[in-house]
Coordinates of C-alpha atoms in Angstrom, one line a residue:
X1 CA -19.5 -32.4 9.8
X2 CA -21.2 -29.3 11.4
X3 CA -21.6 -29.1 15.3
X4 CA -25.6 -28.7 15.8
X5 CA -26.3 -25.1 16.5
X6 CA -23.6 -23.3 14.7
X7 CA -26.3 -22.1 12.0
X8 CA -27.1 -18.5 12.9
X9 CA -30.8 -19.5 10.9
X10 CA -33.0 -22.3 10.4
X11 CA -36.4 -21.7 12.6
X12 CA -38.0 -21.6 9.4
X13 CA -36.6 -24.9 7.6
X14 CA -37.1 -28.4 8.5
X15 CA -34.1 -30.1 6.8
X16 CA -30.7 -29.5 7.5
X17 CA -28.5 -28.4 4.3
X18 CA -26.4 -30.8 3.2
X19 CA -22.9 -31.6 3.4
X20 CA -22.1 -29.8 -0.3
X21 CA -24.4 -26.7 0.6
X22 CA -22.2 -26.4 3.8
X23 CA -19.0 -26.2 2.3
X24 CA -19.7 -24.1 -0.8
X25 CA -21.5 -21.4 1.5
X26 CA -18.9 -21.4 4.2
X27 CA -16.9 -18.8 4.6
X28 CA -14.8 -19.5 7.9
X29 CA -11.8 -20.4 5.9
X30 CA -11.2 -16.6 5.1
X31 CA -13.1 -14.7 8.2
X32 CA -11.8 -16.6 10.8
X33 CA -9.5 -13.8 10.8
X34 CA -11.6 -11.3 11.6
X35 CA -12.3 -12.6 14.8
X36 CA -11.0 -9.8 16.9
X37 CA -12.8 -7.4 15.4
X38 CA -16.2 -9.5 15.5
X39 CA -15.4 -9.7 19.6
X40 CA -15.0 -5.9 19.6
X41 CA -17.6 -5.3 17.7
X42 CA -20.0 -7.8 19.9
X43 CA -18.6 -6.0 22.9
X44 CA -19.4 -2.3 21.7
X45 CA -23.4 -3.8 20.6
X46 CA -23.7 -5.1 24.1
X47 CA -22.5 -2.3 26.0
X48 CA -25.2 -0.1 24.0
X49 CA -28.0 -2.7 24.7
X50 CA -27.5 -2.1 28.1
X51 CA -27.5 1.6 27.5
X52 CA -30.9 1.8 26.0
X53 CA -32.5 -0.8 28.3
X54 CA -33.1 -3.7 26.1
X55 CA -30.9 -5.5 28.3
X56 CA -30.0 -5.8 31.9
X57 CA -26.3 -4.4 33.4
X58 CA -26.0 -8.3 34.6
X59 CA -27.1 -9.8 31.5
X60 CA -24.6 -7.4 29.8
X61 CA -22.0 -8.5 32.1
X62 CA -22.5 -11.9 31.6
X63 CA -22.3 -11.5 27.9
X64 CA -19.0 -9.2 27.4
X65 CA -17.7 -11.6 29.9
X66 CA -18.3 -14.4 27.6
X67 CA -16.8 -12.7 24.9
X68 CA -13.5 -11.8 26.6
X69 CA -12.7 -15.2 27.4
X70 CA -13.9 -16.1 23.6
X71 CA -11.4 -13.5 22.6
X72 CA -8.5 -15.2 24.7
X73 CA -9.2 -18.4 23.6
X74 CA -9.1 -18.3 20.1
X75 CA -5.8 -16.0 21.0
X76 CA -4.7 -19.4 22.1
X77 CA -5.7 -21.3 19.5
X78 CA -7.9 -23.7 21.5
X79 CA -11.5 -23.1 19.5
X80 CA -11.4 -25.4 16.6
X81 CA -13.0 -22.8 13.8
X82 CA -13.3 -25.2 11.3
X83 CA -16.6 -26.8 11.7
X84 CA -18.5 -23.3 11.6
X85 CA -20.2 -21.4 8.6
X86 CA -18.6 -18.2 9.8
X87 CA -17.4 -16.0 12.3
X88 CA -20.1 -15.1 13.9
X89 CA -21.5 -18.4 14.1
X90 CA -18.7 -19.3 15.9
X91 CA -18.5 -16.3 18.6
X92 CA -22.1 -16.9 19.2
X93 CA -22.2 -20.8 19.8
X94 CA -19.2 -21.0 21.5
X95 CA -20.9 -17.9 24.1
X96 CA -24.0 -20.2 24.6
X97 CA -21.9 -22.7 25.6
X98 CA -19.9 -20.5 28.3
X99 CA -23.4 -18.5 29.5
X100 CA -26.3 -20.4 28.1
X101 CA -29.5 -18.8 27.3
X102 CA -28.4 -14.8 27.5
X103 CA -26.3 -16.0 24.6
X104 CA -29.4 -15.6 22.8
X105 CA -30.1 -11.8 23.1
X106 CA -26.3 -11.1 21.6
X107 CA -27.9 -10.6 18.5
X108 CA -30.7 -8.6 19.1
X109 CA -31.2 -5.3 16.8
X110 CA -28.2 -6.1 14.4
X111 CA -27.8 -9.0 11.1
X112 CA -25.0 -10.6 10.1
X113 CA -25.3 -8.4 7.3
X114 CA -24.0 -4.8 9.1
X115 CA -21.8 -7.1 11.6
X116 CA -19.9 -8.7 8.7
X117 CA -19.2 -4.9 7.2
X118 CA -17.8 -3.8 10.6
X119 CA -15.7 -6.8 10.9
X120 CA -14.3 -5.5 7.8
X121 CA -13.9 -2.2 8.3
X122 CA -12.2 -2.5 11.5
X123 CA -9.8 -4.8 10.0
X124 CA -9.3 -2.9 7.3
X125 CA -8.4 0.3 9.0
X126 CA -5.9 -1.5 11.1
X127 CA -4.3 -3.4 8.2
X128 CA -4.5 0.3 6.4
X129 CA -2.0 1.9 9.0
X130 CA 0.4 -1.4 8.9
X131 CA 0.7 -0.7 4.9
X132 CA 1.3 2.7 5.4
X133 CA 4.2 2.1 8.1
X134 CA 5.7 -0.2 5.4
X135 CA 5.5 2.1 2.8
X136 CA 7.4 4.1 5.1
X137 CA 10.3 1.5 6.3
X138 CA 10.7 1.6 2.4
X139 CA 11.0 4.8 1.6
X140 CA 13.4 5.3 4.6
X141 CA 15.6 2.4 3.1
X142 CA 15.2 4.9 -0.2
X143 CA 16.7 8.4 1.9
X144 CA 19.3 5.8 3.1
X145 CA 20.3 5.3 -0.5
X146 CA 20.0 9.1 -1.8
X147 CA 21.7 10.6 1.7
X148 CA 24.7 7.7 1.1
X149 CA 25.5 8.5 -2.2
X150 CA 24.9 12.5 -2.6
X151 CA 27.4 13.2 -5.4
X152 CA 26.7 10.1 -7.9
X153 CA 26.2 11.0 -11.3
X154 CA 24.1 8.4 -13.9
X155 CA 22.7 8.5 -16.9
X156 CA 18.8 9.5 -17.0
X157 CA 16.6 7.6 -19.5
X158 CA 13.2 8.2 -21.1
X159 CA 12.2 5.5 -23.8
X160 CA 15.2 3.8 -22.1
X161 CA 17.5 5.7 -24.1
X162 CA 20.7 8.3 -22.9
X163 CA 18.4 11.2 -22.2
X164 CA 20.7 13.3 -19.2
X165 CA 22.9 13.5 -16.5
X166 CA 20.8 13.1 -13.5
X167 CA 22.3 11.9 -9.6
X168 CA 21.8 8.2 -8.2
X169 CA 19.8 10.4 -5.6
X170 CA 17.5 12.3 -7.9
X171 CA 16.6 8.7 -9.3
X172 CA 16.1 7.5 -5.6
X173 CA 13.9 10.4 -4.6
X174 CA 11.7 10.1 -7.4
X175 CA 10.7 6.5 -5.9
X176 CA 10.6 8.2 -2.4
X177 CA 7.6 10.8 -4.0
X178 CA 6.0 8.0 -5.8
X179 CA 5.2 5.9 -2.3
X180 CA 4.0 9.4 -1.0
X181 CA 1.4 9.3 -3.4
X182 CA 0.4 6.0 -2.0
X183 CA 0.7 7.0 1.7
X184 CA -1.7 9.7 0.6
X185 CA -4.0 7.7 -0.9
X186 CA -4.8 5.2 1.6
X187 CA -4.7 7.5 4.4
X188 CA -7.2 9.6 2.4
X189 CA -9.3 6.3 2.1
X190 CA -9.5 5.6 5.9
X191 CA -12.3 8.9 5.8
X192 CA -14.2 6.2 4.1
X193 CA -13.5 3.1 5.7
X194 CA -13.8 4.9 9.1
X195 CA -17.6 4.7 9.2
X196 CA -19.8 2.8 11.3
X197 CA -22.8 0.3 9.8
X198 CA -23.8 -1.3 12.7
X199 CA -27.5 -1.1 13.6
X200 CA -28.2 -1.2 9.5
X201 CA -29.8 -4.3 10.5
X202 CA -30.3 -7.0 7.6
X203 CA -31.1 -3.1 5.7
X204 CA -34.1 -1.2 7.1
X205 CA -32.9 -0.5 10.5
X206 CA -34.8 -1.8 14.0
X207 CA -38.0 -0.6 15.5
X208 CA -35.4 -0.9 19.0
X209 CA -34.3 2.3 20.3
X210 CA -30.4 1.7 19.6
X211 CA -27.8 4.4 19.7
X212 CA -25.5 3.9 16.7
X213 CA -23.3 6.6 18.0
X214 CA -22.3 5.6 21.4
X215 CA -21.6 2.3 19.5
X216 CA -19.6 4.4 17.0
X217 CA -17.5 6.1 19.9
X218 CA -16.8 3.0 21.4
X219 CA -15.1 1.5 18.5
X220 CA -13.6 5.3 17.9
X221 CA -15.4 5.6 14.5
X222 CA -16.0 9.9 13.8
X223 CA -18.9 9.0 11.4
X224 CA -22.1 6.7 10.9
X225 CA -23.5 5.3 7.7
X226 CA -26.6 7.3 6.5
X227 CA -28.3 5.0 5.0
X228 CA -29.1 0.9 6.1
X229 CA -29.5 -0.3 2.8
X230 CA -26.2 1.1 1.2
X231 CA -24.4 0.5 4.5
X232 CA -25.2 -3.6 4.4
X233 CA -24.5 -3.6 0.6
X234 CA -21.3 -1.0 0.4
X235 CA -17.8 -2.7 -0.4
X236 CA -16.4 0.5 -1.9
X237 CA -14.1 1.0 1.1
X238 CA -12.4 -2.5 -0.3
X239 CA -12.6 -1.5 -3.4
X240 CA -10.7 1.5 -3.1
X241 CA -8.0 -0.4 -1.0
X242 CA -7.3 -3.1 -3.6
X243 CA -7.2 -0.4 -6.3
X244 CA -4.6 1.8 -3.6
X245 CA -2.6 -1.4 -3.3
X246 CA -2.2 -2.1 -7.1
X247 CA -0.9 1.6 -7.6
X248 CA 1.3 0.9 -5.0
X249 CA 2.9 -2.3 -6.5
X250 CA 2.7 -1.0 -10.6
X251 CA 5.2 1.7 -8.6
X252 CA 7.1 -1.6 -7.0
X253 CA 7.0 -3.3 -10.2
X254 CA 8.7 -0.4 -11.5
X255 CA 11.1 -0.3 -9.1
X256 CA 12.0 -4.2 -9.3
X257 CA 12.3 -3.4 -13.0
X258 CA 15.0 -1.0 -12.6
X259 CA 16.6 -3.4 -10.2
X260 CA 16.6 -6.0 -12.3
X261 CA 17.8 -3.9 -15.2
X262 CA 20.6 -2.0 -13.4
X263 CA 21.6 -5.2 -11.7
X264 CA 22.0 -7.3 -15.4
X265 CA 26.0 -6.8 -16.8
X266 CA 25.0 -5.3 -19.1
X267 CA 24.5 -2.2 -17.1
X268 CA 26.2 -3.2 -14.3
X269 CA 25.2 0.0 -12.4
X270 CA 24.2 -1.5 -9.5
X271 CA 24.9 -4.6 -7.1
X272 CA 22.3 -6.7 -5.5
X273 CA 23.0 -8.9 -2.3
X274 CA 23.6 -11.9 -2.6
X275 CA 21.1 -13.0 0.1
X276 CA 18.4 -11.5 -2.1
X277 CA 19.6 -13.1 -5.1
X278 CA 19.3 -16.6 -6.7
X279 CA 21.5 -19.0 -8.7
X280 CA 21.0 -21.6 -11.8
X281 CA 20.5 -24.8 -11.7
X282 CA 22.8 -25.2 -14.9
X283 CA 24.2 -22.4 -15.3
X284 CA 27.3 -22.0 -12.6
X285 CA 27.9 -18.0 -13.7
X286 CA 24.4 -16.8 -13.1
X287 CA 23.5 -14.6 -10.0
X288 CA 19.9 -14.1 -11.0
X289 CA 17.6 -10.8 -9.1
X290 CA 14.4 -13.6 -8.3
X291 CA 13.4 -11.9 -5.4
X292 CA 13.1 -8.5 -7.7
X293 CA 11.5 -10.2 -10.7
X294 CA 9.2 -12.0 -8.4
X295 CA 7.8 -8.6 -6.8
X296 CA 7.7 -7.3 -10.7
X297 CA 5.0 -10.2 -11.0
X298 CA 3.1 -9.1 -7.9
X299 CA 1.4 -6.4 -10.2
X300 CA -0.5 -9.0 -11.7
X301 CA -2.5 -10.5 -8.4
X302 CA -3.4 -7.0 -7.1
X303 CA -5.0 -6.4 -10.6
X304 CA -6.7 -9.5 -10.9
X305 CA -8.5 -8.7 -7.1
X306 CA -9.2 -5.7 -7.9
X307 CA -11.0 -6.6 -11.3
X308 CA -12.6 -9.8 -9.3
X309 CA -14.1 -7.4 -6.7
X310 CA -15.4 -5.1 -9.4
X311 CA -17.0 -7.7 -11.1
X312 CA -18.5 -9.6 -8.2
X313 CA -20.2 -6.1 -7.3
X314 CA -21.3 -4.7 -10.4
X315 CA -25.2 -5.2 -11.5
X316 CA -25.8 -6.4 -7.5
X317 CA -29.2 -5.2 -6.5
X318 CA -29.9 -3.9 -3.5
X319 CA -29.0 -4.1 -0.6
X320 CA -27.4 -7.7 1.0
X321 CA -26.7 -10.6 -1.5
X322 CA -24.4 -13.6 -0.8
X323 CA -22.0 -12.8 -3.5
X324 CA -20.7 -10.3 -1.1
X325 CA -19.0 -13.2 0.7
X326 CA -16.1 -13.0 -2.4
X327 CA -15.0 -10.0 -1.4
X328 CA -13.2 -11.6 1.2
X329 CA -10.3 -13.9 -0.5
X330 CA -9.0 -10.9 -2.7
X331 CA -9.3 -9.0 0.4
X332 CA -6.9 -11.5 2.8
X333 CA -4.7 -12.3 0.0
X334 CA -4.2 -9.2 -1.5
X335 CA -3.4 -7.4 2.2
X336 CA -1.3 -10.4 3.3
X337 CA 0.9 -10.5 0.1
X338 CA 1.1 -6.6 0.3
X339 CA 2.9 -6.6 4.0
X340 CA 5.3 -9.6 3.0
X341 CA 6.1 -7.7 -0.5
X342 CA 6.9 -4.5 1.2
X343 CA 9.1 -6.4 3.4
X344 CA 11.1 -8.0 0.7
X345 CA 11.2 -4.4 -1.7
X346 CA 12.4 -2.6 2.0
X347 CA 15.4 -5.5 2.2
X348 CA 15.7 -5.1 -1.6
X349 CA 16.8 -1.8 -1.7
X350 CA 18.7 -1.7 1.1
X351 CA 20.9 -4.4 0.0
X352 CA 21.8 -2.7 -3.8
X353 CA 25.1 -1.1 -4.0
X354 CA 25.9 1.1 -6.8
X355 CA 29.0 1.3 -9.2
X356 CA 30.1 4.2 -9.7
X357 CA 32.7 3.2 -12.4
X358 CA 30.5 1.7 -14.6
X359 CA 27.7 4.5 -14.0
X360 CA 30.3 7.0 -15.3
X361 CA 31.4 4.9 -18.3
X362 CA 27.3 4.8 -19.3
X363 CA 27.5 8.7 -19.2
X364 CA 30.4 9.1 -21.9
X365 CA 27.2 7.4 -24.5
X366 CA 24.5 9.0 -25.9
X367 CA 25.3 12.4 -25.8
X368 CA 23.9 13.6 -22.6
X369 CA 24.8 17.0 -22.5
X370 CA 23.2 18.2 -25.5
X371 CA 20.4 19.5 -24.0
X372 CA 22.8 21.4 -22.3
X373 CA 24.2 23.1 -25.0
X374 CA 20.9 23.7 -26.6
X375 CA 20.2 25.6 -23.0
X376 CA 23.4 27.4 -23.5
X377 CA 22.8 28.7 -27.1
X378 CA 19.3 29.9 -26.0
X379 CA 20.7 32.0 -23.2
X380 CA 22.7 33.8 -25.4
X381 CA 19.8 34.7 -27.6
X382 CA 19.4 31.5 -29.9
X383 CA 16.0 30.9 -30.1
X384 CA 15.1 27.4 -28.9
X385 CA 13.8 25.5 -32.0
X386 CA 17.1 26.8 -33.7
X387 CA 19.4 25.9 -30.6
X388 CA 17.7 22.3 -31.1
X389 CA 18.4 21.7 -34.8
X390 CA 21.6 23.0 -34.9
X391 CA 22.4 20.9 -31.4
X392 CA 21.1 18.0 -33.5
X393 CA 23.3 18.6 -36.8
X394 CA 25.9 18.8 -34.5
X395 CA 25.3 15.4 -32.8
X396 CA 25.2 14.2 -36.2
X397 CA 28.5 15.6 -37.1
X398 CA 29.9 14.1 -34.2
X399 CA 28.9 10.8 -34.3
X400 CA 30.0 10.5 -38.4
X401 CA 33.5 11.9 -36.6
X402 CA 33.5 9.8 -33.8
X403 CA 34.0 12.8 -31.2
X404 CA 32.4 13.4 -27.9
X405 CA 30.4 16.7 -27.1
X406 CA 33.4 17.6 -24.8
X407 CA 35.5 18.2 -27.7
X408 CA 33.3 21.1 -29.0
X409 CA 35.2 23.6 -31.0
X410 CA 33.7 26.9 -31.9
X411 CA 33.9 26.1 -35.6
X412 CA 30.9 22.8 -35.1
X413 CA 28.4 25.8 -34.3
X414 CA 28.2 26.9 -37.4
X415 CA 26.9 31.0 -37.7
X416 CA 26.8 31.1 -33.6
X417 CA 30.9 30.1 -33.7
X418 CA 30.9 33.8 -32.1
X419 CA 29.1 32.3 -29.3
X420 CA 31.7 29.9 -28.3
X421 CA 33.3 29.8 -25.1
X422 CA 36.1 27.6 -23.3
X423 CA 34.2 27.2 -20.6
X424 CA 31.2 25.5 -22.3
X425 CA 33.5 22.2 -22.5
X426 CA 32.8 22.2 -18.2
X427 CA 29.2 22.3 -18.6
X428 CA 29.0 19.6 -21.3
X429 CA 31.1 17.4 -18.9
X430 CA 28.3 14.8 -18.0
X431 CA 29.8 14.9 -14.4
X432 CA 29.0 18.3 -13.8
X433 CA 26.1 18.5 -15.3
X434 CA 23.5 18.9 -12.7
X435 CA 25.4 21.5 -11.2
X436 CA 24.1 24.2 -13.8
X437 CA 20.4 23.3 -13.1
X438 CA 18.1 25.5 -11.7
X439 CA 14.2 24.7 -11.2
X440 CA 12.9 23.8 -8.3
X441 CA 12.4 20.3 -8.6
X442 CA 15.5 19.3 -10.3
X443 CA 18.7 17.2 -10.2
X444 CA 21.0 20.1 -9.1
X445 CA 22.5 18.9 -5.8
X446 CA 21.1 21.4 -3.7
X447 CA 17.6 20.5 -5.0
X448 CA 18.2 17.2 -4.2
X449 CA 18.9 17.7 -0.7
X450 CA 16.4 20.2 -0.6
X451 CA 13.5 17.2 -1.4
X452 CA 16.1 14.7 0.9
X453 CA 14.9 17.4 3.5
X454 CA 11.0 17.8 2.7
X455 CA 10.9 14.0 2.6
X456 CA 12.3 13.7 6.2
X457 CA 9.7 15.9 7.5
X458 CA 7.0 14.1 5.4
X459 CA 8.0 11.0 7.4
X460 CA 8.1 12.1 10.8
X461 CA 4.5 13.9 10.2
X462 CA 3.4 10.8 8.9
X463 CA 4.4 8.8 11.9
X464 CA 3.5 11.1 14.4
X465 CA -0.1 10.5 12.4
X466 CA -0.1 7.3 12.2
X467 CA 0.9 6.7 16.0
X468 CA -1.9 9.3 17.3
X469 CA -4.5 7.1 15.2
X470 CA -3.6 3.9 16.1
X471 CA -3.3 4.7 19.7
X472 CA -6.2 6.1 19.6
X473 CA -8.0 2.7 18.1
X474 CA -5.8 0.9 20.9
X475 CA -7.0 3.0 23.7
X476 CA -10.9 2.2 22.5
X477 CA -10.1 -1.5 22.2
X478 CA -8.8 -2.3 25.5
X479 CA -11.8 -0.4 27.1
X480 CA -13.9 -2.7 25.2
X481 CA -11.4 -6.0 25.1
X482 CA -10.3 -5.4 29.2
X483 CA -12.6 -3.3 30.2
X484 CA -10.7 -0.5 31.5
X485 CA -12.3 2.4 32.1

């Protein structure tokens, strides 16, 4: 049943919907969580109707007083939510029964529909910056790996075949430079969720003389929306999140891949935890990577928000329609299930040991170093596309004779035999491999501790960021929350 009152409309009806209209149109069940932010924002509207005269510095009083002790309750979990249709609905009837009547000009100059959208927005950015320091306990859990384990030679793959020599680190820091991607990306998107679209109204604005940006600085937002009717209607800033979070996780499905891969004894290059793994229920042997395959299937939900979002928006006229209200369960779900899967990926990779024995057995197949020789012959002249066919007779030759490319004699290179030279045999040793690389960018050690060093810096200039931001957010919301001045 529905508490009389808690509809934010119905002047203009004379029947109460019924029970089944109530709970298909509900949306409490998902925006209960954005109470904080529907305080806050309350707050920062009332303060500014003060400012511009509409209403009185004790009526003000009364009503941001209200809304503090809302805010505390429902901290404390003693407001029932569940018989509301929303949110607001509930901040507003529960602040007519503290203050009575001067409940009633809360509402003044603003809708539900550019209240809802700040609601969002400030949860958003907030949930934003805890993905972005989770991104970052994970890729320090990475530098952990590639700083442990500097010397560590594996085999590289592409088309999951024996491509080349490469070290456990290199492999690590390419993870590490994937997340920065995504640390990039959302921060980039918080210009764009960052924007005020309070006093949009229901979409054409308010004859009322409000001031959107001391409302704006109050809730320490740089920028207001330009235009009402996009700002009531506008879920790109969602949008763009859910599409941020599923490049995040296709890079954490490849990741759990990887793990799951490395970890099988079949490669046996790596070993997971046993707190992170799982048994059979028949099968005694079986040490199973669950908690890896299970973030592997993560992928799937973040594409399927993504995709529900997109097609809940596309074709919507303008400005406010109701269908907006699904943007909120691929919203919740998809930022909840982010912060417990970054959790799990973090523990994940700090729990994998590698083994060395068996990474240097998987080296001795596949030829690894033949590229390397093919590099060799073309610094002394050979022109590449030669170099590489005769490389690859040579590989044939070898395989037919069951030889390694270690055991390269000057005779196997045919009409460059003149080229040969004793010391070739150490640079075709898979083990040494990276040593004789070059570019910038590379698996030579001291590249690799070159990026180990660039991504240390990235980090600390991301945190220091990230903690300027958010205590900048903090200092606005305890003005508005505890009114300190």
């Amino acid at each position: 049943m529905t508490k009389e009152g808690t509809f934010l409309w119905g002047g203009r009806f004379e029947r109460k919907p019924d029970a089944e209209t109530v709970a298909f149109s509900t949306s409490i069940g998902e925006d209960y969580r954005l109470y904080p932010f529907d305080i806050l924002g309350s707050i920062a509207h009332c303060m500014m109707l003060e400012r511009v005269g509409i209403i009185s510095q004790q009526e003000r009083e009364e009503l941001c007083d209200g809304l503090r002790s809302i805010y505390r309750e429902l901290q404390e979990g003693k407001i029932d939510f569940t018989p509301f249709e929303d949110i607001h609905s509930l901040v507003e009837h529960r602040l007519r029964e503290l203050k009575g009547q001067v409940a009633d000009k809360l509402h003044t100059a603003r809708s539900r529909n550019d209240q809802i959208v700040l609601d969002e927005r400030l949860y958003l950015r907030e949930m934003i910056a805890v993905v972005i320091e989770k991104i970052i306990t994970l890729q320090e859990r990475i530098l952990e790996q590639a700083r442990a384990y500097p010397d560590l030679v594996m085999p590289g793959f592409t088309h999951f075949q024996p491509a080349q020599p490469v070290l456990y680190a290199y492999h690590m820091m390419a993870y590490f430079y994937m997340l920065e991607r995504d640390i990039e990306r959302f921060w980039d998107s918080l210009k764009r969720v960052n924007v005020l679209p309070l006093g949009a109204g229901a979409l054409a604005g308010t004859s009322l003389p409000i001031d959107r940006e001391y409302v704006a600085s109050l809730l320490a937002f740089p920028k207001v929306q330009e235009n009402g009717m996009d700002a009531v209607s506008d879920r790109d800033f969602i949008l763009e999140f859910l599409f941020d979070l599923l490049s995040l996780f296709v890079h954490l499905s490849r990741l759990s891949e990887e793990l799951v891969v490395w970890s099988s004894p079949l490669f046996g290059f790596i070993e997971m935890d046993e707190a992170l793994t799982t048994g059979s229920s028949i099968m005694p042997q079986k040490k199973n990577p669950d908690l890896a395959e299970l973030l592997r299937g993560k992928c799937g939900e973040f594409l399927g928000a993504l995709v529900s979002l997109a097609a809940t928006l596309k074709g919507l006229p303008l400005a406010y329609n109701r269908d907006l209200q699904q943007d909120k369960k691929p919203l919740f779900r998809s930022a909840e299930e982010a912060l417990s899967s970054l959790d799990i990926a973090a523990k994940l990779v700090a729990g994998m040991r590698p083994l060395p024995q068996n990474m240097e057995q998987a080296l001795k197949k596949g030829f690894l170093t033949a590229t390397d020789l093919a590099e060799f012959l073309v610094e002394k002249g050979v022109p590449f596309r030669k170099a590489h066919h005769l490389v690859g007779r040579i590989v044939r030759k070898m395989l037919e004779e069951g030889r390694e490319l270690t055991s390269l004699r000057a005779e196997d290179l045919g009409e460059y035999a003149s080229l040969f030279e004793e010391t070739l045999k150490e640079r075709l040793d898979e083990q040494k491999s990276p040593l004789f690389k070059k570019s910038l960018g590379s698996t030579a050690p001291d590249e690799v501790r070159r990026q180990v060093v660039q991504a240390e810096i990235n980090l600390e200039q991301w945190k220091k960021s990230l903690e300027k931001l958010k205590e900048e957010w903090k200092t606005s919301f305890e003005k508005l929350l505890f009114f300190k001045e």
